[in-house]
Structures are given as C-alpha cells and as structure tokens.
PDB file of C-alpha atoms and ligand atoms in Angstrom:
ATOM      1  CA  UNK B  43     188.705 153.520 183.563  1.00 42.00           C
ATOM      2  CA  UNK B  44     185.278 151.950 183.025  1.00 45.00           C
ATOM      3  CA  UNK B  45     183.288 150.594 185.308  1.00 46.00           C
ATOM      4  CA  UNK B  46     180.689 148.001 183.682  1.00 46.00           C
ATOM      5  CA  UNK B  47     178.438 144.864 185.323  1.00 48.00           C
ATOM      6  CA  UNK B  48     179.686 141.388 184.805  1.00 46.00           C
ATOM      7  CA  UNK B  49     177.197 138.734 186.459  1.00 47.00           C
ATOM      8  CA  UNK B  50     175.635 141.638 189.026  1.00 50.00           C
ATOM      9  CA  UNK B  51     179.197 142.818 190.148  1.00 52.00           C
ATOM     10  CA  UNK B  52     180.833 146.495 189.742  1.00 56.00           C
ATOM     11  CA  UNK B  53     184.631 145.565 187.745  1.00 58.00           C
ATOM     12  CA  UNK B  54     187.098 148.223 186.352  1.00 81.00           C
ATOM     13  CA  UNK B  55     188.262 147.040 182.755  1.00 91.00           C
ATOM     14  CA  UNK B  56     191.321 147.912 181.643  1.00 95.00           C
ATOM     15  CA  UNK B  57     191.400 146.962 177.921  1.00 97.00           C
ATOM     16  CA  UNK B  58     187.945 146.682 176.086  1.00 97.00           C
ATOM     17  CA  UNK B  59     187.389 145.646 172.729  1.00 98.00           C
ATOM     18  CA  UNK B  60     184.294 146.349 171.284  1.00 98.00           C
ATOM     19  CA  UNK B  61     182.862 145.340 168.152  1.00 98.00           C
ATOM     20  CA  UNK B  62     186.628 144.524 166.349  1.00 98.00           C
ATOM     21  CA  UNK B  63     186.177 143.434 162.860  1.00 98.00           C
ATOM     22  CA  UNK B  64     189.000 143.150 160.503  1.00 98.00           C
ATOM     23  CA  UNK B  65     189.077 142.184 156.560  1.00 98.00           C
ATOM     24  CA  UNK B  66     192.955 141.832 154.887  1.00 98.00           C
ATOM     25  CA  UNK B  67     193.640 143.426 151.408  1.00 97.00           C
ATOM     26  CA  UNK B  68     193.141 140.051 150.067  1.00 97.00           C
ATOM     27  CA  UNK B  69     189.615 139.343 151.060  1.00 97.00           C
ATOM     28  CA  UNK B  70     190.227 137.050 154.222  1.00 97.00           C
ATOM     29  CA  UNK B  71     188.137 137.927 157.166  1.00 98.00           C
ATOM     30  CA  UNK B  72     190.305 137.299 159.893  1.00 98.00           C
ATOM     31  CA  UNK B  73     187.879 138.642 163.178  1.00 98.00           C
ATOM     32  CA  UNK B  74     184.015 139.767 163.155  1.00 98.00           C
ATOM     33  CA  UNK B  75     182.637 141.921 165.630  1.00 98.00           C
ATOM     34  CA  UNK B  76     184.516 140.195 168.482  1.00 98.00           C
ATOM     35  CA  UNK B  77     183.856 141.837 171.998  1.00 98.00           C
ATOM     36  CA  UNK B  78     185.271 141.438 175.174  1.00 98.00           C
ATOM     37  CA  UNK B  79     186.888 142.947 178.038  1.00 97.00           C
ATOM     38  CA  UNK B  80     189.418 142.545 180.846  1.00 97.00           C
ATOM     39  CA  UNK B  81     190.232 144.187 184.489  1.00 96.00           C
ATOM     40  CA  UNK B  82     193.579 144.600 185.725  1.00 96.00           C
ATOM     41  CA  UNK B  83     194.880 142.004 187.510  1.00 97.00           C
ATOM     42  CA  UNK B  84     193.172 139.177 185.633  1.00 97.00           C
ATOM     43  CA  UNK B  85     194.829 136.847 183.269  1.00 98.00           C
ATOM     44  CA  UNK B  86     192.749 136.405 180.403  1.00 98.00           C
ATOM     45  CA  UNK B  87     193.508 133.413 177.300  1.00 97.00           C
ATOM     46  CA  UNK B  88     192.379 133.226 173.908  1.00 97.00           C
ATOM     47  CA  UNK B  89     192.218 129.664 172.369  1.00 96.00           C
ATOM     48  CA  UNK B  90     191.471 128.514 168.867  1.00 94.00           C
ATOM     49  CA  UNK B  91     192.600 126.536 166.145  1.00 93.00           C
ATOM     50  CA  UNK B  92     195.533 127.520 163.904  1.00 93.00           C
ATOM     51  CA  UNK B  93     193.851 130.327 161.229  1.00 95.00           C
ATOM     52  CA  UNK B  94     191.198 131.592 163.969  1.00 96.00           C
ATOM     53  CA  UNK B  95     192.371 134.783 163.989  1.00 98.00           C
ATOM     54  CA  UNK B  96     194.081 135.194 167.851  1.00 97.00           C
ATOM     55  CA  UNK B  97     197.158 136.568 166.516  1.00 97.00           C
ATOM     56  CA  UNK B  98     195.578 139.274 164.320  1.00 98.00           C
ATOM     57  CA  UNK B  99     192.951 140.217 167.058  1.00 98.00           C
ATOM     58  CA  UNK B 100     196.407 141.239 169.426  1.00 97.00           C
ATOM     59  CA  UNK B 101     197.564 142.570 166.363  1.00 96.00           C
ATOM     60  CA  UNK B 102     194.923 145.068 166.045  1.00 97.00           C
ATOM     61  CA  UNK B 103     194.933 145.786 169.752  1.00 97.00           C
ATOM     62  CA  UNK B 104     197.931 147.474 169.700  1.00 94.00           C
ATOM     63  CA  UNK B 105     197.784 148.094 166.401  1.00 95.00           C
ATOM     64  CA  UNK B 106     200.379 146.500 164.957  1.00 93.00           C
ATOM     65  CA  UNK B 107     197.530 145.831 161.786  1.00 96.00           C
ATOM     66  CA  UNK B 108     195.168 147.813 161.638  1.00 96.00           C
ATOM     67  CA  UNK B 109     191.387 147.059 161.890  1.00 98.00           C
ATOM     68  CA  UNK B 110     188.466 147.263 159.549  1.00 98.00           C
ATOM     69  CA  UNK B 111     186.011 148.594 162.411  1.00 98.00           C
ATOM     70  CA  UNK B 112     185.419 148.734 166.155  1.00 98.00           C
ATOM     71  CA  UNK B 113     186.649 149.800 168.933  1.00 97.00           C
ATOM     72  CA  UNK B 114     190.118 149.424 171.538  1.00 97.00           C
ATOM     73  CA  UNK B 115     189.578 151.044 174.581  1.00 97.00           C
ATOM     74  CA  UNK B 116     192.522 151.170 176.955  1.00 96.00           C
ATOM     75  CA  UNK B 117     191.879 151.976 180.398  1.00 94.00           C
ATOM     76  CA  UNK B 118     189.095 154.272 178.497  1.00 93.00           C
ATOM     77  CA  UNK B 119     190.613 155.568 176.642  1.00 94.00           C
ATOM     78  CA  UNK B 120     190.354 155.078 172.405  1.00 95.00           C
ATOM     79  CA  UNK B 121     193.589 153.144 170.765  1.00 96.00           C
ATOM     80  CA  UNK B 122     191.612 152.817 167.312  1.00 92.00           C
ATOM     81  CA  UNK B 123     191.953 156.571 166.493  1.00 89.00           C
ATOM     82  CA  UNK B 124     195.319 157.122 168.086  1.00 94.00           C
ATOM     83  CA  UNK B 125     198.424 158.269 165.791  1.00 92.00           C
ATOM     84  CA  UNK B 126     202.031 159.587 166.461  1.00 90.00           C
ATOM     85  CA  UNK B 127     203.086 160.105 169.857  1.00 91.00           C
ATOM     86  CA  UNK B 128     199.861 159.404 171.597  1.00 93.00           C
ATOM     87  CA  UNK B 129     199.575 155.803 169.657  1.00 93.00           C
ATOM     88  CA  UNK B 130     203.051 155.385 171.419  1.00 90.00           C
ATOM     89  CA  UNK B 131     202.094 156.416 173.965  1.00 91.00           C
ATOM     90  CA  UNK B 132     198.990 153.507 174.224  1.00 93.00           C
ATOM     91  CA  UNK B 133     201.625 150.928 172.683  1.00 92.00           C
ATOM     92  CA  UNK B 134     203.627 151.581 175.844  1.00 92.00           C
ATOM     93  CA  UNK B 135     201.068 150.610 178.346  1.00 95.00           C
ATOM     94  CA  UNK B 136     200.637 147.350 176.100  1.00 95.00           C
ATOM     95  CA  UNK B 137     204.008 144.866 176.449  1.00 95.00           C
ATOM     96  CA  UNK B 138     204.170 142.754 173.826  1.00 95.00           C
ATOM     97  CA  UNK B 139     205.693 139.025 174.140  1.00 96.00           C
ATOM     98  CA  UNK B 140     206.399 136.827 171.413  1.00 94.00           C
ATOM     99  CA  UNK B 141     206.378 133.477 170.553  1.00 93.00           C
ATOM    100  CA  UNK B 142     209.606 133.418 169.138  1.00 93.00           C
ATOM    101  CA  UNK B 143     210.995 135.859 171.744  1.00 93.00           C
ATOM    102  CA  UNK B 144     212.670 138.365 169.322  1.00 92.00           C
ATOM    103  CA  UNK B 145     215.765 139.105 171.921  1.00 94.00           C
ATOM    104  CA  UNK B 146     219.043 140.890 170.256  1.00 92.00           C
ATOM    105  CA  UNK B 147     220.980 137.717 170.075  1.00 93.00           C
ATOM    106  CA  UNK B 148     224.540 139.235 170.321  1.00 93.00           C
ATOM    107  CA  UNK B 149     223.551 141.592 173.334  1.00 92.00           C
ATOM    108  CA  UNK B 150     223.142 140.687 177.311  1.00 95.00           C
ATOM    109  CA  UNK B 151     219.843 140.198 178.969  1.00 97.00           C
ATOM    110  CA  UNK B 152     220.409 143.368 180.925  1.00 96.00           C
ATOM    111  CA  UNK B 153     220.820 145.420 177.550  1.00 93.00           C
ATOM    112  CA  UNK B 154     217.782 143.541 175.825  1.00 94.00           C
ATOM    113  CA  UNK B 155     215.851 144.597 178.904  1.00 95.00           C
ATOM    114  CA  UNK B 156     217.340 148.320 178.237  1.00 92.00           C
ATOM    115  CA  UNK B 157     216.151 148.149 174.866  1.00 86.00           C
ATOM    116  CA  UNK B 158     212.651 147.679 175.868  1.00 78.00           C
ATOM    117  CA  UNK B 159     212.651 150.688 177.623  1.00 72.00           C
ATOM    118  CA  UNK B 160     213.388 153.038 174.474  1.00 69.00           C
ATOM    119  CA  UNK B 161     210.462 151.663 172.454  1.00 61.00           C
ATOM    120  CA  UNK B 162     210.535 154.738 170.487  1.00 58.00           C
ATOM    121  CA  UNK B 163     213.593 154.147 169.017  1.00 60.00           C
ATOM    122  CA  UNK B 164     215.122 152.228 166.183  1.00 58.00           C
ATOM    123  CA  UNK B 165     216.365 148.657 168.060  1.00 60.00           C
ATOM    124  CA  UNK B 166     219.829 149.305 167.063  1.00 61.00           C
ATOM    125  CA  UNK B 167     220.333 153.035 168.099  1.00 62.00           C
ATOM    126  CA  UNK B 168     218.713 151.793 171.420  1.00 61.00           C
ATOM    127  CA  UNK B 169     221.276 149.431 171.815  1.00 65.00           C
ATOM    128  CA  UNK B 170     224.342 151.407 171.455  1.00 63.00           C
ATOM    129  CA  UNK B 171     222.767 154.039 173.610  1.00 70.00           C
ATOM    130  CA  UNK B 172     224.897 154.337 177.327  1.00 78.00           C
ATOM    131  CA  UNK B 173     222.104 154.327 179.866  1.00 84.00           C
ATOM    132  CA  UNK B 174     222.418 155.446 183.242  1.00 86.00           C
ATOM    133  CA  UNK B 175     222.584 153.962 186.237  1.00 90.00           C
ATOM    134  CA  UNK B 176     219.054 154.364 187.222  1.00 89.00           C
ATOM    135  CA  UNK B 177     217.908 153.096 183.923  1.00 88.00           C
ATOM    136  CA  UNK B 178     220.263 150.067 184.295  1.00 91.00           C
ATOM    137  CA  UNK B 179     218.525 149.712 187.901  1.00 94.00           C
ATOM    138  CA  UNK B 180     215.174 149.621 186.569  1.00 92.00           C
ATOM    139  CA  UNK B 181     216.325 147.251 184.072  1.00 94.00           C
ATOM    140  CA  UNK B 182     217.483 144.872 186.892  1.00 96.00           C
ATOM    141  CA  UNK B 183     214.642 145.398 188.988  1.00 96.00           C
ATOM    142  CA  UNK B 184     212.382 143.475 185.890  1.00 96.00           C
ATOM    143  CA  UNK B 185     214.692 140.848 185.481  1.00 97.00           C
ATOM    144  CA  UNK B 186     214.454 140.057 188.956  1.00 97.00           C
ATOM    145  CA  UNK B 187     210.742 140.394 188.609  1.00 95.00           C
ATOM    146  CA  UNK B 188     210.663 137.398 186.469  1.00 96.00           C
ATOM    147  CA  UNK B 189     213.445 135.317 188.442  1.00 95.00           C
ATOM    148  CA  UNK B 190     216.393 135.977 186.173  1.00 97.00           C
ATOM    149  CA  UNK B 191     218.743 139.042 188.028  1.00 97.00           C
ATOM    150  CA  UNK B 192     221.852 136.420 188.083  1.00 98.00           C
ATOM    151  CA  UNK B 193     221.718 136.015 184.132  1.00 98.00           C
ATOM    152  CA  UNK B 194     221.846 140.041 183.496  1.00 97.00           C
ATOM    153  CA  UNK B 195     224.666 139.924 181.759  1.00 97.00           C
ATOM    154  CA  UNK B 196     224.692 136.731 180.294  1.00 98.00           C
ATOM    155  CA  UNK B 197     224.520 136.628 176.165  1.00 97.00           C
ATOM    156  CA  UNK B 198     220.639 136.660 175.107  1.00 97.00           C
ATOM    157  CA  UNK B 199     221.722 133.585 172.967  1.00 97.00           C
ATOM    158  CA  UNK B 200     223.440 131.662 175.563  1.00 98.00           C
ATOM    159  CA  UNK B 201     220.449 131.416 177.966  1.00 98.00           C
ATOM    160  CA  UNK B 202     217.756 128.530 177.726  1.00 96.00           C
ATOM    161  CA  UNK B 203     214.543 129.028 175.493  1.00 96.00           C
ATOM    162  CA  UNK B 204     212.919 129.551 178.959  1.00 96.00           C
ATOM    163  CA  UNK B 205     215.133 132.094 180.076  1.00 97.00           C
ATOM    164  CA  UNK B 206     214.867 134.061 176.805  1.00 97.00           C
ATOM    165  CA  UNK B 207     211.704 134.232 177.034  1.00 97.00           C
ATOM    166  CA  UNK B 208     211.469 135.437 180.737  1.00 97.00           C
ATOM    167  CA  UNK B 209     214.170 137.899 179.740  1.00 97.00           C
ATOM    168  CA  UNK B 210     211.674 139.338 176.832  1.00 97.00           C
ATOM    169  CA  UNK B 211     208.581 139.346 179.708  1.00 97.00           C
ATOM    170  CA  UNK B 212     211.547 141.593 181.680  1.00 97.00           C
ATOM    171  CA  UNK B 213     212.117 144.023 178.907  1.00 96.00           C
ATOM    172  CA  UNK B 214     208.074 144.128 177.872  1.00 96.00           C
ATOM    173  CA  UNK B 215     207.559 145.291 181.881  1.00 96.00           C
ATOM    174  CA  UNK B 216     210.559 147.825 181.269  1.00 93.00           C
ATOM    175  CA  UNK B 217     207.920 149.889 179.202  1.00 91.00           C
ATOM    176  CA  UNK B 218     206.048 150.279 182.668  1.00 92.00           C
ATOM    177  CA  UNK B 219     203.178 148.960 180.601  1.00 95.00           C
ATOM    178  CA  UNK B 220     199.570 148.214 182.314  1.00 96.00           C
ATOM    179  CA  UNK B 221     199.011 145.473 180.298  1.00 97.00           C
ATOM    180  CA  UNK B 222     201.101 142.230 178.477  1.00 98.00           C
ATOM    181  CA  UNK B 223     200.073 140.817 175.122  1.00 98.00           C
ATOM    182  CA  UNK B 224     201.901 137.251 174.663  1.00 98.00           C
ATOM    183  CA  UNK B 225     201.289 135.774 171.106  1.00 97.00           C
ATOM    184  CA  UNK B 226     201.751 132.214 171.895  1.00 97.00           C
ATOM    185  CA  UNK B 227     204.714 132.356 173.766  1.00 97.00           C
ATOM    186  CA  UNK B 228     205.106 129.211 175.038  1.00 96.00           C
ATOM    187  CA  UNK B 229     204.809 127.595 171.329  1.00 94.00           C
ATOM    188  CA  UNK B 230     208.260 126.694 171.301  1.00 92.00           C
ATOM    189  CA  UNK B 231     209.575 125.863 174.709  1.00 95.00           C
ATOM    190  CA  UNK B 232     209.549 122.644 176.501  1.00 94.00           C
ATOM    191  CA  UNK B 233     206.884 121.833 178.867  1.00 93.00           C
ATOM    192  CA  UNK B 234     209.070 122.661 181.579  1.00 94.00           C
ATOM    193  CA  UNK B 235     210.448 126.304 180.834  1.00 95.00           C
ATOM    194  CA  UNK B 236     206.512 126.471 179.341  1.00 95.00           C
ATOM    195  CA  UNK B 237     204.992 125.710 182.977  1.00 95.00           C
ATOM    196  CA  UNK B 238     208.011 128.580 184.274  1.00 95.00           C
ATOM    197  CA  UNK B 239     207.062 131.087 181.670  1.00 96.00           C
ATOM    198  CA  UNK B 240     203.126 130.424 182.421  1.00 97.00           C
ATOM    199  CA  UNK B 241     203.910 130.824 186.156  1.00 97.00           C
ATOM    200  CA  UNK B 242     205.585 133.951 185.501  1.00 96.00           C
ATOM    201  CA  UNK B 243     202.990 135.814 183.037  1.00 97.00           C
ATOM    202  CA  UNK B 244     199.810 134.310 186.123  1.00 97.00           C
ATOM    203  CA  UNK B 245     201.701 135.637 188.720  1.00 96.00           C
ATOM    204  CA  UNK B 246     201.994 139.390 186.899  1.00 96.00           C
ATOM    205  CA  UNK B 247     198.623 139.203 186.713  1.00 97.00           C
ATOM    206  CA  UNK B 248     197.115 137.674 190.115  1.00 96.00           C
ATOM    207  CA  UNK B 249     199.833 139.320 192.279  1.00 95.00           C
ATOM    208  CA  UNK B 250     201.008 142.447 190.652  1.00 95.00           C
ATOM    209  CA  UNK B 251     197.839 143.644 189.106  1.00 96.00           C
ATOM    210  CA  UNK B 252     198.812 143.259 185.401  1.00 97.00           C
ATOM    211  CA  UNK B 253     196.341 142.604 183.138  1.00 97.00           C
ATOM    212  CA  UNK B 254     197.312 139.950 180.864  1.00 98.00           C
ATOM    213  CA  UNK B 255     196.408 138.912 177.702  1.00 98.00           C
ATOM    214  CA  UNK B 256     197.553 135.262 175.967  1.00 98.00           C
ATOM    215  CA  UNK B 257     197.181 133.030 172.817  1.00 97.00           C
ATOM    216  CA  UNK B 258     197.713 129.947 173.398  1.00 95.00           C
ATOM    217  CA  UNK B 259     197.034 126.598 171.248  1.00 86.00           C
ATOM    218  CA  UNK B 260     196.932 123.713 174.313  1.00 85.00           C
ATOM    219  CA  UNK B 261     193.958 123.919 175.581  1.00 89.00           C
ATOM    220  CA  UNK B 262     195.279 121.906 178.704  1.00 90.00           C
ATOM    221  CA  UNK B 263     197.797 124.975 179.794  1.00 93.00           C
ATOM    222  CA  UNK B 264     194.295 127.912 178.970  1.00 94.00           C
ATOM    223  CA  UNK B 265     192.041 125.454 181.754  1.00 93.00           C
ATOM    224  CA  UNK B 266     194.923 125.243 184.146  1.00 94.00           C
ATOM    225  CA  UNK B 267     196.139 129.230 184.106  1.00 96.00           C
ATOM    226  CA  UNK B 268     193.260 131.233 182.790  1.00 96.00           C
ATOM    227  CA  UNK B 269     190.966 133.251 184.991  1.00 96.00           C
ATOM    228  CA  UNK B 270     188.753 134.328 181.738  1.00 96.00           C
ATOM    229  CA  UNK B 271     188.938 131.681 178.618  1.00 96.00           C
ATOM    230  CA  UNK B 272     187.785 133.437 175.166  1.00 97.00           C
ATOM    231  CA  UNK B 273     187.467 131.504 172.291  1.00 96.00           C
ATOM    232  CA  UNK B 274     187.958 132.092 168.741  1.00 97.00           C
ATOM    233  CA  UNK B 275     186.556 130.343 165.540  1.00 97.00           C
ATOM    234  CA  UNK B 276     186.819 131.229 162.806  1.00 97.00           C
ATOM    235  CA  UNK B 277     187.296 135.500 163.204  1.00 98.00           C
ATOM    236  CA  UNK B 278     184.677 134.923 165.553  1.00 98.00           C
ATOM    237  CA  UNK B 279     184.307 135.184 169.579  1.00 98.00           C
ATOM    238  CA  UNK B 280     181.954 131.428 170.367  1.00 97.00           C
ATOM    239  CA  UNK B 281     183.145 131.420 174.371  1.00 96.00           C
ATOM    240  CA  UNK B 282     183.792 134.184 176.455  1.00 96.00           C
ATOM    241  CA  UNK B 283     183.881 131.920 180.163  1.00 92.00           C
ATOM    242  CA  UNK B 284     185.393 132.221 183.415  1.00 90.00           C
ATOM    243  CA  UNK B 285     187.650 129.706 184.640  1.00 84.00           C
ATOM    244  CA  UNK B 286     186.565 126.071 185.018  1.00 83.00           C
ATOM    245  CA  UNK B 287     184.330 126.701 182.425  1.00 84.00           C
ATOM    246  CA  UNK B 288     186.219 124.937 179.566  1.00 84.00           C
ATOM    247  CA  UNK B 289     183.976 121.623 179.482  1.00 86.00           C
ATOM    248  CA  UNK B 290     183.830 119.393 176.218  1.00 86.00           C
ATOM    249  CA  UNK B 291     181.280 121.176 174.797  1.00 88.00           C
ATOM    250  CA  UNK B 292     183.086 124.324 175.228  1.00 89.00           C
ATOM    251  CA  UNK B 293     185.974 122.984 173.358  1.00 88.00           C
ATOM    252  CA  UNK B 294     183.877 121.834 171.009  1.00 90.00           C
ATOM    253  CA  UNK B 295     182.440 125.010 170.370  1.00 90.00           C
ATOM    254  CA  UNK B 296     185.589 126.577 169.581  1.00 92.00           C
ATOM    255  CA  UNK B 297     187.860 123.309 167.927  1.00 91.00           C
ATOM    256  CA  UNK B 298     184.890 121.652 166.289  1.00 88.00           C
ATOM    257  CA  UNK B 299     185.983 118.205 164.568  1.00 78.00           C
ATOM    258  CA  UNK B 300     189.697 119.008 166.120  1.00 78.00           C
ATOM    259  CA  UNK B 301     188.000 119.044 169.517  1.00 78.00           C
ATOM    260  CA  UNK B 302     190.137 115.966 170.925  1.00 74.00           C
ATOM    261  CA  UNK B 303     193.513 116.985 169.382  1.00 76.00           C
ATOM    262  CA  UNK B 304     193.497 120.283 170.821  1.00 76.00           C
ATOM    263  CA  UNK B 305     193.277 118.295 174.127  1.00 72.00           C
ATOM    264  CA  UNK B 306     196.580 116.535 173.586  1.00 71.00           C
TER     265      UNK B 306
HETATM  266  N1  LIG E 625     198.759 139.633 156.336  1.00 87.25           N
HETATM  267  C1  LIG E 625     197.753 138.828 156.040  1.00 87.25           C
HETATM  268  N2  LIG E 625     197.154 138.904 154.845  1.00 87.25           N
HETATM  269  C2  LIG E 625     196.099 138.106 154.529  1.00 87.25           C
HETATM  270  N3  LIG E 625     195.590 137.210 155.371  1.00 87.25           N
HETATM  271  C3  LIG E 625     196.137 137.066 156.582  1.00 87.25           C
HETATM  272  C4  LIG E 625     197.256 137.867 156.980  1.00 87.25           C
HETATM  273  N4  LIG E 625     197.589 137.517 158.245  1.00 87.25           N
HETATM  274  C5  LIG E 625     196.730 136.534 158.602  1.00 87.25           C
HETATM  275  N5  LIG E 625     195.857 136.262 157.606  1.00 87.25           N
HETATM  276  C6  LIG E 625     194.759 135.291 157.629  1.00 87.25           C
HETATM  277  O1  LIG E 625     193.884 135.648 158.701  1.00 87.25           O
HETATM  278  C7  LIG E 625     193.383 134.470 159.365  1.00 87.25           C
HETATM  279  C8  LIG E 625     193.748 134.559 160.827  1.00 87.25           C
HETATM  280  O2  LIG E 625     195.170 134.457 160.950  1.00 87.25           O
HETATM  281  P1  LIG E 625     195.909 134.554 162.352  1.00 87.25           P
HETATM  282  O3  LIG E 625     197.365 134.566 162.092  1.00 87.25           O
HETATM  283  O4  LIG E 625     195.334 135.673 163.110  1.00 87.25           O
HETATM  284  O5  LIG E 625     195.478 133.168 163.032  1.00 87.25           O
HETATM  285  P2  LIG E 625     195.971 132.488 164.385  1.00 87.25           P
HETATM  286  O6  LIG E 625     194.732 132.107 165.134  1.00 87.25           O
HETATM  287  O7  LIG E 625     196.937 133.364 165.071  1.00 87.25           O
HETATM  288  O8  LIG E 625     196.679 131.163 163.857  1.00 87.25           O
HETATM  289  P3  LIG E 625     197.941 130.346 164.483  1.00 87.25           P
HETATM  290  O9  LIG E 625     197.373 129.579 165.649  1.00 87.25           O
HETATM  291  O10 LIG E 625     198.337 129.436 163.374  1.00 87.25           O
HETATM  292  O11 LIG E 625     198.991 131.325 164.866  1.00 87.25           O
HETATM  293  C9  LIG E 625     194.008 133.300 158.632  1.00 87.25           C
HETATM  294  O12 LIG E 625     193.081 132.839 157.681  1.00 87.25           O
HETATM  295  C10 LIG E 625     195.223 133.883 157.945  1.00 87.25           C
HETATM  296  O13 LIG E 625     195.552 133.182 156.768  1.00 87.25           O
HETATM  297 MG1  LIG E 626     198.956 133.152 165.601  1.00 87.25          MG
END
C-alpha cells in the first residue's frame, strides 16, 4: 500500500485516483483530472448534482467504463492497465452496491449472497451452481454481518427495499472485497431503511476496516455519515474535506444556484 502525508500525518490509502479524466464517444466530458484518495477503514462520500459525473467516476474505478486518462491505484497497485483475470481479480477487492439493488428476484437471500461469491461467472450458471457447505457458511456469515441471518432464505422479492439492499451489501462482502462502491444506494428507500442501510455501509467502514466509497444526492445524510466529503461539479473535484467541513459555502461550491434544494 502507499503511504502518503495528509495534513502532517503518515495514512495508508487503499484506493487512489489520480488524475481520472474521462470523455464519452459522444463528446460529453463527464470527469477532469479528478484526484483523491482513501485509507481503509474510512467512509468516504461523493456529492453533486444530478449530471456531475459521481456515477461514471465509480464507473471507471472499477472499470465498468473505461477512462480517457489517469490513474486507479488499488492498494498500489494499477487497475487502469489491468485486463483478464488480473482485472478480476482488482474487481473482486471492489464490492459494488447499487441503487436499485440488482438482487435475482426469484432466488433467496442466501443464494443471492452465493451468487456474489462467483463473480466470474455468468449470474445464471452461478445460480444453479450447488455450493457447499462452507460456501453456504460464508454466505451466512455476511448476511449476519449486515443484520439479516433470519431472512436467508426468504425470496429476494419478498423482503423490504431495506432488506434488499442489506442483502446486496451481504453478497458485495461475499467477494471478500477490501473496498465497497455504493452508487446511490439509498436513492430509493425510505428514510428509515435509508438511515439502516447508511448505518450498515459506516459501520463496515469505522469498525471493520472497509474502505468505503458512496454517491449520494442529500447532502443532509453525506454531513451526518461521511468521514471525507468530495465534491463533484461538473466532471470536476471543487471539495475534497473532512467531516464537519460541509458549511454553506461548501455546498455552494459544489450545488451552485441548487445550493438550498440539495439541503432538503
Ligand atoms: N454512456 C454515456 N454516454 C454519453 N454520456 C454519458 C454516458 N453516461 C453518462 N453520460 C453523461 O456524463 C455526465 C455525467 O453522468 P453521470 O451519470 O456520471 O452523473 P451522476 O452525477 O451520476 O448523475 P445522477 O446524480 O443523476 O446519477 C452527464 O452529462 C451524462 O449525461
Ligand atoms: Mg449517478
């Protein structure tokens, strides 16, 4: 891992992104030069309005797209050049959560979780596949992790919104991953399962050491979770503060003229 100075003291990042630019086919520059890093154990949120560009910077993290120029480094290792079974490899180590929680609807929680731990293979091959009982262990192990080991084999689409998306946390950790990605993924839950879900992805990162990384658009829920608060505007990084940081000219900085609705 690297070891760099942030405000005179010695921290070990685990994901650093240096320099990440990115340009679509079509013209539209969605990030420019954005830099920034984070440690293990910290949970780091990206605000910005819709269009800023906080779903295509994950995106190129773990290259799901593929950017125009920079650098990924995870745990110091390159991402950007990676292909075949060492880019993987580096996806594996980088759980990804989404907003819309993208369970197998038809399948239990247990087996989603399963699933998650054959990320090399087609979803549906995965899901037919008999696992063993120490696979099915592990499995359990991560649902307990996020509070959810009485609902293993409960129908993915007969739990709440909140519960799905625990269950997809429990099945990103399956990967043994060192980091989680979550791409808005409270967006659609109510602010109850949202403050469970937020609860769950802080306490993977200030108790268990994951380093986690989070779009969100309230700016309300970044202030009250966030140890590190990056901000986005327009493909660009305008805030890169710790937490408490987010004052009105912060949020200003990154929401401009939408400064106050963001707030709501
Ligand atoms: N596949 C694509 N092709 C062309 N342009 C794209 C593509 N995906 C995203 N964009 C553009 O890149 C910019 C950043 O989009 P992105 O989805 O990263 O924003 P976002 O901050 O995640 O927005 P939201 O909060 O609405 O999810 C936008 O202008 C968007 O229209
Ligand atoms: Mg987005």
């Amino acid at each position: 891992m690297l070891k760099s100075e942030r405000k005179g003291e010695s921290v070990t990042e685990l994901l650093e992104v240096q320099k990440l630019s990115k340009v679509y086919p079509n013209g539209t520059r969605a990030l420019s030069e954005v830099s920034f890093s984070v440690t293990p154990g910290e949970f780091a949120v990206i605000v910005g309005r819709s269009g800023a560009g906080k779903s295509t910077l994950m995106r190129c993290i773990n290259r799901l797209a593929e950017s125009t120029s920079g650098e990924v480094l995870l745990e110091g290792g390159s991402v950007t050049g990676l292909s075949n079974n060492d880019l993987r490899r580096a996806r594996k180590k980088m759980g990804f959560v989404f907003q819309q929680f993208n369970l197998v609807k038809r399948i239990s929680a247990l087996q989603n979780v399963l699933c998650g731990r054959m990320v090399d293979m087609p979803v549906l091959t995965s899901c037919f596949r008999r696992f063993s009982k120490q696979e099915r262990q592990v499995a359990l192990e991560c649902l307990e992790r996020v509070g959810l080991g009485d609902k293993a084999a409960q129908r993915a689409d007969t739990l709440s919104g909140g519960q799905q998306q625990r269950v997809a946390i429990a099945r990103a950790l399956a990967q043994r991953p060192s980091m989680i990605l979550a791409d808005e993924p409270v967006a659609s839950l109510d602010p109850e399962s949202a403050k469970v879900v937020m609860d769950t992805l802080r306490s993977l990162a200030n108790e268990e050491g994951y380093a986690v990384l989070c779009n969100l658009h309230q700016v309300n829920l970044a202030d009250r979770y966030a140890d590190r608060i990056l901000g986005i505007r327009e493909g660009e990084l305008v805030l890169d503060g710790k937490k408490g940081d987010l004052g009105s000219a912060e949020i200003e900085s990154v929401y401009g003229a939408e400064a106050q609705e963001a707030l709501r």
